[in-house]
Coordinates of C-alpha atoms in Angstrom, one line a residue:
Chain A
M500 CA -16.2 -93.2 4.1
S501 CA -14.5 -92.0 7.4
E502 CA -11.9 -93.9 9.5
F503 CA -12.2 -95.5 12.8
T504 CA -9.6 -96.4 15.8
Y505 CA -10.4 -99.4 17.0
L506 CA -8.7 -99.8 20.4
F507 CA -8.9 -103.8 22.0
R508 CA -9.1 -103.8 25.7
G509 CA -9.4 -107.5 27.9
R510 CA -6.5 -110.2 27.8
D511 CA -6.4 -113.6 28.8
M512 CA -3.2 -114.0 30.9
T513 CA -4.2 -117.7 32.1
V514 CA -4.8 -119.8 28.4
S515 CA -2.4 -122.5 27.3
R516 CA 0.2 -122.1 24.6
E517 CA -2.1 -124.0 22.3
Q518 CA -5.1 -121.3 23.0
Q519 CA -2.4 -118.3 22.4
Q520 CA -1.8 -120.4 18.5
K521 CA -5.6 -120.2 18.3
T522 CA -6.1 -116.8 19.1
M523 CA -3.2 -115.8 16.7
E524 CA -5.2 -117.8 13.8
K525 CA -8.6 -116.5 14.8
W526 CA -6.9 -112.9 14.5
A527 CA -5.1 -113.7 12.0
A528 CA -8.6 -114.7 10.3
W529 CA -10.1 -111.6 11.0
F530 CA -8.0 -109.3 9.8
K531 CA -8.3 -111.4 6.7
E532 CA -12.1 -110.7 6.3
L533 CA -11.6 -107.0 7.2
T534 CA -8.7 -106.6 4.4
A535 CA -11.0 -108.8 1.8
N536 CA -13.5 -106.4 2.7
G537 CA -11.4 -103.8 2.2
H538 CA -12.2 -102.5 5.5
L539 CA -8.5 -102.4 7.0
K540 CA -7.1 -99.3 6.7
E541 CA -3.3 -99.5 8.8
P542 CA -3.3 -102.8 10.4
G543 CA -1.8 -101.5 13.7
H544 CA -0.2 -103.4 16.1
P545 CA -0.9 -105.5 19.6
L546 CA 0.9 -103.9 22.5
V547 CA 2.7 -105.4 25.6
A548 CA 0.9 -105.4 28.2
T549 CA 2.9 -103.1 30.9
G550 CA 4.9 -100.2 30.0
K551 CA 5.6 -96.5 31.5
V552 CA 3.7 -93.5 31.7
V553 CA 5.0 -89.8 31.3
G554 CA 2.7 -87.2 32.9
G555 CA 2.5 -83.5 33.9
K556 CA 4.3 -80.8 33.4
K557 CA 7.1 -81.6 35.4
K558 CA 7.6 -85.0 33.0
T559 CA 7.2 -87.5 35.6
V560 CA 7.8 -91.1 34.2
S561 CA 6.6 -94.0 36.4
D562 CA 5.5 -97.6 35.8
G563 CA 2.2 -98.6 34.8
P564 CA -0.2 -98.0 33.8
F565 CA -2.4 -100.1 36.6
V566 CA -5.6 -100.8 36.0
E567 CA -6.9 -104.3 35.9
A568 CA -6.4 -106.2 33.1
K569 CA -9.7 -106.1 31.4
D570 CA -9.1 -102.2 31.0
I571 CA -5.6 -102.8 29.3
I572 CA -5.5 -101.7 25.9
G573 CA -4.0 -104.6 23.7
G574 CA -3.2 -103.5 20.6
Y575 CA -5.1 -101.1 18.5
V576 CA -6.1 -100.8 14.2
V577 CA -7.4 -98.3 12.0
V578 CA -10.2 -99.6 9.5
E579 CA -12.7 -97.5 7.1
A580 CA -16.5 -97.7 8.0
R581 CA -19.4 -95.4 6.5
D582 CA -20.2 -94.2 9.7
L583 CA -19.8 -95.0 13.3
A584 CA -22.6 -97.5 13.6
H585 CA -21.4 -99.4 11.1
A586 CA -18.0 -99.6 12.2
A587 CA -19.1 -101.2 15.5
E588 CA -21.2 -103.8 13.6
L589 CA -18.1 -104.5 12.1
A590 CA -16.0 -104.7 15.0
K591 CA -18.2 -107.6 16.3
G592 CA -16.3 -110.2 14.6
C593 CA -13.2 -109.5 16.9
P594 CA -11.6 -112.2 18.9
V595 CA -11.2 -109.8 22.0
L596 CA -14.9 -110.4 23.2
E597 CA -14.3 -113.8 22.9
I598 CA -12.4 -113.5 26.0
G599 CA -14.7 -111.2 27.5
G600 CA -12.8 -107.6 26.4
S601 CA -14.5 -104.8 24.2
V602 CA -13.7 -103.2 21.1
E603 CA -13.2 -99.5 21.8
I604 CA -14.2 -97.2 18.2
R605 CA -13.8 -93.7 18.0
E606 CA -13.6 -92.0 14.4
I607 CA -10.9 -90.5 14.1
R608 CA -11.0 -86.4 14.2
T609 CA -10.1 -84.3 10.9
I610 CA -8.3 -81.0 12.6
N611 CA -8.4 -78.0 9.7
V612 CA -6.4 -75.2 10.4
Chain B
M54 CA 12.7 -123.0 0.7
V55 CA 13.7 -120.5 -1.4
A56 CA 10.3 -120.7 -3.2
V57 CA 8.7 -120.5 0.1
L58 CA 10.0 -117.4 0.8
T59 CA 9.7 -116.3 -2.1
R60 CA 6.4 -116.9 -1.9
I61 CA 6.2 -114.2 1.3
F62 CA 8.6 -111.8 0.0
G63 CA 7.0 -111.6 -3.6
V64 CA 8.6 -112.7 -6.7
H65 CA 10.3 -109.7 -7.9
N66 CA 12.1 -109.9 -4.6
F67 CA 13.3 -113.1 -5.3
A68 CA 16.9 -112.2 -4.6
L69 CA 16.1 -111.6 -1.0
A70 CA 14.8 -114.9 -0.6
E71 CA 18.4 -116.2 -1.7
D72 CA 20.1 -114.1 0.8
A73 CA 18.0 -115.3 3.6
V74 CA 18.4 -119.0 2.6
Q75 CA 21.8 -118.5 2.1
D76 CA 21.7 -116.6 5.5
A77 CA 20.2 -120.1 7.2
F78 CA 22.7 -122.1 6.1
C79 CA 25.6 -120.2 7.2
R80 CA 24.0 -119.8 10.7
A81 CA 22.8 -123.5 10.7
V82 CA 27.0 -124.2 9.6
E83 CA 28.4 -121.8 12.4
V84 CA 26.0 -123.4 15.2
W85 CA 26.6 -127.0 13.5
K86 CA 30.7 -126.6 13.9
F87 CA 30.2 -126.2 17.7
K88 CA 26.9 -129.0 18.9
G89 CA 26.7 -131.3 15.7
V90 CA 24.3 -131.9 13.2
P91 CA 21.3 -131.8 14.9
E92 CA 18.6 -135.1 14.5
N93 CA 16.8 -133.5 12.1
P94 CA 18.3 -130.8 10.2
S95 CA 15.8 -130.2 7.7
A96 CA 13.4 -128.9 10.1
W97 CA 15.8 -127.4 12.4
L98 CA 17.1 -125.0 8.6
M99 CA 13.4 -124.2 8.1
A100 CA 13.1 -122.8 11.5
I101 CA 16.3 -120.9 11.2
A102 CA 14.7 -119.9 7.2
K103 CA 11.0 -119.3 9.0
N104 CA 12.8 -116.8 11.8
R105 CA 15.0 -115.2 8.9
A106 CA 11.8 -114.4 7.3
L107 CA 10.1 -113.0 10.4
D108 CA 13.7 -111.1 10.8
V109 CA 13.2 -109.4 7.2
L110 CA 9.7 -108.4 7.1
R111 CA 10.1 -107.1 10.5
R112 CA 12.8 -104.9 10.1
Q113 CA 12.0 -103.9 6.3
R114 CA 8.6 -103.4 7.5
T115 CA 7.7 -100.5 4.6
A116 CA 10.4 -100.6 3.5
R117 CA 9.4 -103.0 0.9
N118 CA 6.2 -104.5 -0.6
Y119 CA 6.1 -107.9 -0.5
A120 CA 3.8 -110.1 -1.7
P121 CA 0.6 -108.5 -3.3
E122 CA -1.5 -111.6 -2.4
F123 CA -1.4 -111.0 1.2
G124 CA -1.9 -107.1 1.7
R125 CA -0.6 -105.5 4.7
L126 CA -0.8 -108.8 7.0
L127 CA 2.8 -108.9 6.9
E128 CA 3.1 -105.0 8.2
S129 CA 1.3 -105.6 11.3
E130 CA 2.1 -107.9 14.7
W131 CA -1.5 -108.9 14.3
T132 CA -1.1 -111.7 11.3
L133 CA 2.3 -111.1 10.1
A134 CA 3.7 -114.9 12.9
P135 CA 0.6 -116.8 11.8
V136 CA 1.1 -115.9 7.8
V137 CA 4.5 -116.5 7.8
E138 CA 3.9 -119.9 9.9
E139 CA 1.1 -121.1 7.4
Q140 CA 3.7 -120.6 4.6
F141 CA 5.6 -123.0 6.1
S142 CA 3.5 -125.5 7.1
E143 CA 3.6 -129.1 4.9
T144 CA 1.1 -128.5 2.7
V145 CA 1.4 -125.2 1.6
I146 CA 5.4 -125.8 1.2
K147 CA 4.2 -128.1 -1.2
D148 CA 2.2 -125.7 -3.1
G149 CA 5.0 -123.1 -2.4
V150 CA 6.9 -125.9 -4.9
L151 CA 4.8 -126.4 -7.2
R152 CA 4.1 -122.6 -7.7
M153 CA 8.2 -121.5 -8.1
M154 CA 8.0 -125.1 -11.1
F155 CA 4.9 -123.5 -12.7
S156 CA 6.5 -119.9 -12.5
C157 CA 10.1 -121.5 -13.8
C158 CA 8.8 -122.8 -16.8
Q159 CA 7.7 -119.7 -18.3
P160 CA 7.5 -119.4 -22.5
R161 CA 9.8 -116.0 -21.9
L162 CA 12.5 -118.3 -21.0
P163 CA 14.1 -121.7 -23.1
E164 CA 13.7 -124.7 -21.9
E165 CA 17.4 -125.3 -21.1
A166 CA 16.9 -122.3 -19.2
Q167 CA 13.9 -123.4 -17.2
V168 CA 15.4 -127.4 -16.7
G169 CA 18.2 -124.7 -15.1
L170 CA 16.2 -122.7 -12.8
V171 CA 14.0 -125.7 -11.4
L172 CA 17.5 -127.6 -10.8
H173 CA 18.9 -124.5 -8.9
I174 CA 16.0 -122.8 -7.2
L175 CA 14.2 -126.4 -6.6
C176 CA 16.8 -128.8 -6.5
G177 CA 19.3 -126.9 -4.9
F178 CA 21.8 -127.3 -7.7
S179 CA 24.7 -125.0 -7.4
V180 CA 25.6 -123.3 -10.4
S181 CA 28.2 -125.8 -10.2
E182 CA 26.1 -128.9 -10.6
V183 CA 23.9 -127.0 -12.7
A184 CA 26.9 -126.9 -15.3
G185 CA 27.6 -130.5 -14.7
A186 CA 24.2 -131.6 -15.5
F187 CA 23.9 -129.7 -19.1
M188 CA 27.9 -130.2 -20.2
S189 CA 28.4 -126.0 -19.5
T190 CA 31.0 -124.4 -18.3
H191 CA 30.3 -122.7 -14.9
A192 CA 30.9 -119.4 -16.4
A193 CA 28.2 -119.6 -19.1
V194 CA 25.8 -121.4 -16.7
E195 CA 26.2 -118.6 -14.3
K196 CA 25.3 -115.1 -16.7
R197 CA 22.1 -118.0 -17.7
L198 CA 21.0 -118.3 -14.7
A199 CA 21.4 -114.9 -13.2
R200 CA 18.8 -113.9 -16.5
S201 CA 16.6 -116.2 -16.1
K202 CA 16.5 -115.3 -12.5
K203 CA 16.4 -111.4 -13.7
V204 CA 13.2 -112.6 -15.9
L205 CA 11.8 -114.3 -13.0
A206 CA 11.7 -111.5 -10.8
E207 CA 10.3 -109.1 -13.8
S208 CA 7.2 -111.5 -13.5
R209 CA 4.6 -109.9 -11.6
R210 CA 3.8 -112.1 -9.6
L211 CA 4.5 -115.9 -8.5
F212 CA 1.8 -118.6 -11.0
D213 CA -1.1 -118.6 -9.9
L214 CA -1.8 -122.2 -9.9
A215 CA -5.9 -121.6 -8.8
N216 CA -6.3 -120.3 -12.2
A217 CA -7.1 -123.8 -14.3
T218 CA -6.6 -122.5 -17.5
E219 CA -3.6 -121.2 -17.0
F220 CA -2.6 -124.4 -15.6
A221 CA -4.0 -126.1 -18.3
E222 CA -1.2 -123.7 -20.6
R223 CA 1.7 -124.2 -18.7
L224 CA 1.3 -127.7 -17.9
P225 CA 3.0 -128.8 -20.9
A226 CA 5.8 -126.8 -20.2
V227 CA 6.6 -127.6 -16.8
H228 CA 6.2 -131.9 -18.3
R229 CA 8.7 -131.1 -20.6
A230 CA 11.1 -129.4 -18.1
L231 CA 10.6 -132.5 -15.8
Y232 CA 11.1 -134.9 -18.4
L233 CA 14.1 -132.9 -20.0
L234 CA 15.4 -133.2 -16.2
F235 CA 14.4 -137.0 -15.5
N236 CA 16.6 -137.7 -19.1
E237 CA 19.5 -135.8 -18.4
G238 CA 20.1 -138.2 -15.6
Y239 CA 19.1 -141.8 -17.2
H240 CA 21.1 -140.9 -20.7
G241 CA 23.4 -138.0 -19.2
A242 CA 26.1 -136.7 -21.3
S243 CA 28.1 -135.8 -18.4
A244 CA 32.0 -135.9 -18.6
E245 CA 31.9 -137.8 -14.7
A246 CA 28.9 -140.6 -15.0
A247 CA 26.3 -141.9 -18.0
V248 CA 23.8 -142.3 -15.1
R249 CA 23.2 -139.3 -12.6
G250 CA 20.2 -141.2 -10.3
E251 CA 19.8 -137.7 -8.2
L252 CA 18.5 -135.9 -11.4
C253 CA 16.0 -139.0 -11.9
R254 CA 15.2 -138.9 -8.2
E255 CA 14.7 -134.8 -8.1
A256 CA 12.8 -135.2 -11.3
M257 CA 10.4 -138.4 -9.9
R258 CA 9.9 -136.3 -6.8
L259 CA 8.5 -132.9 -8.5
T260 CA 6.1 -135.2 -11.2
A261 CA 5.0 -136.6 -7.5
L262 CA 4.2 -133.3 -6.5
L263 CA 2.7 -132.6 -9.2
I264 CA 0.2 -135.6 -9.4
E265 CA -1.0 -134.4 -5.8
H266 CA -2.3 -131.7 -7.0
P267 CA -6.1 -131.9 -8.4
L268 CA -5.1 -130.1 -11.8
G269 CA -2.0 -131.3 -12.3
K270 CA -3.5 -134.8 -12.3
T271 CA -3.8 -135.5 -15.5
P272 CA -3.5 -138.1 -17.9
V273 CA -0.2 -136.9 -18.8
T274 CA 1.5 -136.7 -15.9
H275 CA 0.6 -140.0 -15.4
A276 CA 2.0 -141.3 -18.5
L277 CA 5.2 -139.0 -18.1
A278 CA 5.1 -140.6 -13.9
A279 CA 4.3 -143.5 -15.8
L280 CA 7.8 -143.6 -17.9
M281 CA 10.0 -142.2 -15.4
C282 CA 9.2 -145.4 -12.7
L283 CA 9.4 -148.0 -15.5
N284 CA 12.9 -146.7 -16.8
A285 CA 14.2 -145.8 -13.2
A286 CA 13.6 -149.4 -12.1
R287 CA 16.3 -150.4 -14.5
L288 CA 18.5 -148.2 -13.0
P289 CA 19.9 -150.2 -10.1
T290 CA 21.7 -153.2 -13.1
K291 CA 21.8 -150.2 -15.5
V292 CA 26.0 -149.7 -14.2
D293 CA 26.9 -152.5 -12.1
S294 CA 28.7 -152.0 -9.0
L295 CA 31.9 -151.7 -10.2
G296 CA 30.4 -148.6 -12.4
N297 CA 30.1 -150.2 -15.7
L298 CA 27.9 -149.6 -18.4
N299 CA 25.2 -152.9 -18.6
S300 CA 23.3 -152.7 -22.5
L301 CA 19.6 -153.7 -22.0
G302 CA 20.3 -157.6 -22.8
D303 CA 23.1 -157.9 -20.5
Q304 CA 21.4 -156.7 -17.2
D305 CA 20.3 -158.7 -14.5
R306 CA 16.6 -158.3 -14.5
S307 CA 16.0 -160.1 -10.6
R308 CA 17.3 -156.8 -9.7
W309 CA 15.2 -154.7 -11.5
D310 CA 12.7 -152.7 -8.9
R311 CA 9.9 -154.4 -9.0
K312 CA 8.1 -152.1 -6.8
L313 CA 8.5 -149.3 -9.4
I314 CA 7.5 -151.3 -12.3
G315 CA 4.5 -152.1 -10.5
E316 CA 4.2 -148.7 -9.6
G317 CA 4.7 -147.3 -13.5
L318 CA 2.5 -149.7 -14.7
A319 CA -0.5 -148.3 -12.8
L320 CA 0.2 -144.8 -13.4
W321 CA 0.3 -146.4 -17.2
E322 CA -3.4 -147.6 -16.2
L323 CA -4.4 -143.8 -15.4
S324 CA -2.5 -142.7 -18.5
A325 CA -5.0 -144.4 -20.3
A326 CA -8.1 -142.2 -19.3
G327 CA -7.5 -139.4 -21.3
S328 CA -8.2 -138.7 -25.0
E329 CA -4.2 -137.5 -25.8
L330 CA -1.7 -139.4 -26.8
T331 CA 1.7 -137.7 -26.3
A332 CA 5.5 -139.1 -26.5
Y333 CA 5.2 -139.7 -23.0
H334 CA 2.5 -142.4 -23.5
I335 CA 4.1 -144.2 -25.8
E336 CA 7.7 -144.1 -24.2
A337 CA 6.1 -145.8 -20.9
A338 CA 4.1 -148.2 -22.8
I339 CA 7.9 -148.7 -24.1
G340 CA 9.1 -149.0 -20.9
A341 CA 6.6 -151.2 -19.8
A342 CA 7.2 -153.8 -22.4
H343 CA 10.8 -154.3 -21.3
G344 CA 9.3 -154.5 -17.9
R345 CA 7.2 -157.5 -18.4
A346 CA 9.8 -159.4 -20.4
A347 CA 11.3 -161.6 -17.4
R348 CA 14.6 -162.6 -19.7
A349 CA 15.7 -160.6 -22.1
E350 CA 14.7 -163.0 -25.3
D351 CA 11.0 -162.7 -24.4
T352 CA 11.0 -159.0 -24.7
D353 CA 8.0 -157.9 -27.2
W354 CA 10.2 -156.6 -29.7
P355 CA 7.7 -156.5 -32.2
A356 CA 5.5 -154.5 -30.1
I357 CA 8.6 -152.6 -29.5
V358 CA 9.1 -151.2 -33.2
A359 CA 5.4 -151.0 -33.6
L360 CA 5.6 -148.2 -30.5
Y361 CA 8.7 -146.7 -31.9
D362 CA 6.9 -146.4 -34.9
A363 CA 4.6 -144.5 -33.2
L364 CA 6.4 -142.4 -31.7
M365 CA 8.4 -141.8 -35.1
T366 CA 5.1 -140.2 -36.3
L367 CA 4.2 -138.1 -32.9
H368 CA 7.3 -137.1 -32.4
P369 CA 10.0 -137.7 -35.5
S370 CA 14.0 -137.8 -33.7
P371 CA 17.1 -139.0 -34.7
V372 CA 17.6 -140.5 -31.2
A373 CA 14.0 -142.1 -31.4
A374 CA 14.8 -143.6 -34.9
L375 CA 17.8 -145.1 -33.6
S376 CA 16.0 -146.6 -30.9
R377 CA 13.9 -148.4 -33.5
A378 CA 16.5 -149.4 -36.0
I379 CA 18.0 -151.6 -33.1
A380 CA 14.5 -152.6 -32.0
V381 CA 13.8 -154.0 -35.7
A382 CA 17.2 -155.8 -35.5
Q383 CA 16.2 -157.7 -32.4
R384 CA 13.4 -158.5 -34.3
D385 CA 14.2 -159.3 -38.5
G386 CA 18.2 -159.7 -37.4
P387 CA 21.0 -157.7 -37.8
D388 CA 20.4 -156.4 -41.6
R389 CA 17.6 -155.3 -41.8
G390 CA 18.9 -153.4 -38.6
L391 CA 21.5 -152.1 -40.2
A392 CA 18.7 -150.8 -43.7
E393 CA 17.5 -149.0 -41.0
L394 CA 20.2 -147.4 -39.3
A395 CA 21.3 -145.8 -43.0
A396 CA 17.8 -144.7 -43.6
I397 CA 17.5 -142.4 -40.9
D398 CA 16.7 -138.8 -41.3
G399 CA 19.2 -136.6 -40.5
A400 CA 21.7 -139.0 -39.3
E401 CA 24.0 -136.2 -39.5
R402 CA 22.4 -135.0 -36.3
L403 CA 23.8 -138.4 -34.5
E404 CA 27.5 -137.4 -35.5
K405 CA 28.8 -136.6 -32.3
Y406 CA 26.4 -139.6 -30.3
P407 CA 29.1 -142.5 -29.6
F408 CA 25.7 -145.0 -29.0
Y409 CA 25.2 -144.6 -33.4
P410 CA 28.4 -145.9 -34.1
A411 CA 28.0 -148.1 -31.3
T412 CA 24.9 -149.7 -32.8
L413 CA 26.5 -150.0 -36.0
G414 CA 29.3 -152.0 -34.3
E415 CA 26.9 -154.3 -32.9
L416 CA 25.1 -155.5 -35.8
E417 CA 28.2 -155.5 -37.7
L418 CA 29.4 -157.8 -35.0
R419 CA 26.3 -159.9 -35.1
R420 CA 26.5 -160.4 -38.7
G421 CA 30.5 -161.8 -38.4
R422 CA 32.2 -158.8 -39.5
N423 CA 33.9 -158.6 -37.0
E424 CA 36.9 -156.3 -38.9
V425 CA 34.3 -153.7 -39.4
A426 CA 32.8 -153.6 -36.0
R427 CA 36.2 -153.0 -34.6
E428 CA 36.2 -149.8 -36.7
H429 CA 32.5 -148.7 -35.9
F430 CA 33.6 -148.9 -32.1
R431 CA 36.9 -147.4 -32.2
T432 CA 35.1 -144.6 -33.6
A433 CA 32.2 -145.0 -30.6
I434 CA 34.8 -145.1 -28.3
K435 CA 36.0 -141.4 -29.4
L436 CA 33.0 -139.5 -28.8
G437 CA 32.3 -141.2 -25.4
R438 CA 31.5 -138.5 -22.8
N439 CA 32.4 -140.5 -20.3
P440 CA 34.8 -143.4 -18.3
M441 CA 31.8 -145.6 -17.9
E442 CA 31.1 -145.2 -21.5
R443 CA 34.5 -145.3 -23.0
R444 CA 35.0 -148.4 -20.5
F445 CA 31.7 -150.1 -22.0
L446 CA 32.5 -149.4 -25.6
E447 CA 36.0 -150.5 -25.1
L448 CA 34.8 -153.9 -23.7
R449 CA 32.7 -153.9 -27.0
L450 CA 35.9 -153.4 -29.2
Q451 CA 37.6 -156.5 -27.0
A452 CA 34.3 -158.9 -27.9
C453 CA 34.5 -158.7 -31.4
R454 CA 37.9 -160.5 -31.4

């Protein structure tokens, strides 16, 4: 078993409040499923679309990130799966896919000193 | 509300749930002072309580363990709001109340403590009101409630309604608590009033909730609900507009609640479905016999005596024996009734019960022995537990002239 982070990208800003409600219910259902099967390691959080970026040696603070809506990271979780293929399979249940978004799956790197 | 929040926070965080509800009430009162009470105050309170729950859960996201059923769903913003929202939906609230009811009726607590908890948590009675319901002091009830809550919080989780075996095991205790609650209202021994309709109504509301649950809908529950309906139908005439207590024979039967009698009879039919015969069945049948008599003199006393005989075999008690003796007197005359009274087993337990000497007085009066009757009524008045009872007995005493 290894741990993987899912980075969810893409959000639909045009939906009504009712649709939002429905979407939240879908997320909750998916999380319950992941929890029930013992795959949810860290439930993470959804993220606000805009923020600040601190970068470079000069530690410049700027607004951002300015990327297309479909590339904005909308949240993260950490799951436990057998391997990358298994983690990818589990990600297929994610509601973000229904609005044309994507899930990026990255294994957590263990750093041994 | 406490039931819902306890469900979310976990039973070990019961005090946190109580605090949150208290907070919600304080906030509501603050706002209402300025803006007036809104049209739908209970929905308003629910909304505040929901926001309080979210506040608490966000602020102490990982500081505590909440209800194990929700796992880590309360830790993450992905799921926090939807999970809390779901618990505040109407059907889930009903389940929450039921679950709390079963949790309160746990065998580690004495019966009276169980009823006290139900009143306090599910009916929103203050400590003083619970004390009033049990003729106990504020301090004593406070202490007992604190002890009961501790026991409740120590139970690892709330009662699991889905477990059919445990449900069936706990059900009799729940029946008993609801029965005691109803009776406390119906034959209350309170210092203020002989009848407290609000206790009866609460018992009926919770029993109706039990009937809605597929596992709670048993013949015994139907019998209990039937007995409540059939007896509650007489509440409008048990106490008249002047606050005077009326005995069964003197009640204006046109003012009995026909709708409740109808419901009670229908429930009673349903209660006959099982093989188990309980005291609730018999008491419901007695209520039905009274409900069916259009006039006092139409009452089927032989049938009622037979039912009391059955009740005495199943669940003997001095109060049931007293009621049986009254029915015998109605059927065979006061002499036989007095003989039955004299033969009551454990009559000493009725020593403090005002209606024991009152019954003696009533029967002696019917035999024309007014002087003896007066003596009995005087004793009864001394035992009267509230102004209503005493006034009723005074009037009976005057009738002995």
